[in-house]
XYZ file of C-alpha atoms in Angstrom:
96
model
C 9.756 -2.830 -21.829
C 10.965 -4.939 -18.909
C 12.898 -1.995 -17.472
C 9.795 0.187 -17.564
C 7.730 -2.524 -15.893
C 10.335 -3.122 -13.183
C 10.527 0.639 -12.636
C 6.746 0.774 -12.123
C 6.836 -2.169 -9.695
C 9.655 -0.599 -7.674
C 7.976 2.810 -7.746
C 4.785 1.269 -6.379
C 6.677 -0.496 -3.562
C 8.595 2.674 -2.658
C 5.379 4.695 -2.625
C 3.796 2.196 -0.219
C 6.780 2.277 2.130
C 6.810 6.071 2.062
C 3.067 6.202 2.736
C 3.365 3.812 5.709
C 6.229 5.789 7.233
C 4.528 9.144 6.698
C 1.225 8.008 8.178
C 2.908 6.352 11.132
C 4.787 9.584 11.807
C 1.538 11.553 11.519
C -0.103 9.326 14.128
C 2.821 9.875 16.508
C 2.677 13.645 15.909
C -1.022 13.754 16.776
C -0.627 11.611 19.903
C 2.914 11.422 21.306
C 2.028 8.574 23.689
C 1.415 6.210 20.758
C 5.166 5.641 20.440
C 5.114 4.093 23.943
C 2.532 1.452 22.996
C 3.721 -2.039 22.187
C 2.575 -3.709 18.974
C -0.446 -5.444 20.526
C -1.624 -2.267 22.250
C -1.246 -0.264 19.050
C -3.259 -2.766 17.004
C -5.941 -2.921 19.706
C -6.190 0.880 19.608
C -6.354 0.927 15.804
C -9.041 -1.765 15.848
C -11.117 0.232 18.328
C -10.772 3.422 16.296
C -11.549 1.883 12.927
C -14.420 -0.288 14.163
C -16.468 2.897 14.623
C -19.123 2.696 11.878
C -19.455 6.488 11.605
C -15.718 6.850 11.005
C -15.718 3.981 8.493
C -18.574 5.639 6.592
C -16.695 8.955 6.500
C -13.544 7.251 5.176
C -15.568 5.391 2.545
C -17.069 8.687 1.355
C -13.612 10.271 1.125
C -12.133 7.528 -1.047
C -15.064 6.586 -3.242
C -13.786 5.364 -6.624
C -10.102 5.418 -5.685
C -9.780 1.666 -5.064
C -11.089 0.885 -8.556
C -8.463 3.157 -10.138
C -5.644 1.616 -8.103
C -6.762 -1.948 -8.812
C -7.067 -1.214 -12.542
C -3.498 0.102 -12.608
C -2.177 -2.901 -10.662
C -4.058 -5.317 -12.921
C -2.545 -3.677 -15.996
C 0.947 -3.919 -14.494
C 0.489 -7.611 -13.602
C -0.837 -8.302 -17.104
C 2.261 -6.676 -18.617
C 4.546 -8.780 -16.409
C 2.652 -11.937 -17.399
C 2.948 -11.057 -21.093
C 6.696 -10.421 -20.744
C 7.190 -13.745 -18.950
C 5.220 -15.650 -21.574
C 7.260 -14.019 -24.336
C 10.493 -14.912 -22.527
C 11.513 -11.287 -21.937
C 11.151 -11.228 -18.160
C 14.598 -12.122 -16.818
C 14.394 -10.707 -13.284
C 15.039 -13.028 -10.365
C 13.458 -10.505 -7.979
C 10.195 -11.176 -6.211
C 7.196 -9.287 -7.561
């Protein structure tokens, strides 16, 4: 049971890293000059783009219901980890 839970935790972390890399690469493909921005300039640009209420509404429409599904899955995983710890079966020294 612990191995399955650790596998799910690691899979989730790897998926996030992959998603961040892929989306960052997509941004650079769309606008090559983005790679020349420093961190502050990039975050300022992102803030300006995503502060547009029309764009935020469009994104919200695209993802309706997805956050609830993700949070339910994460809550179930955290509950399983808690149960394993309480039962004394969680032996990992890794951060969760």
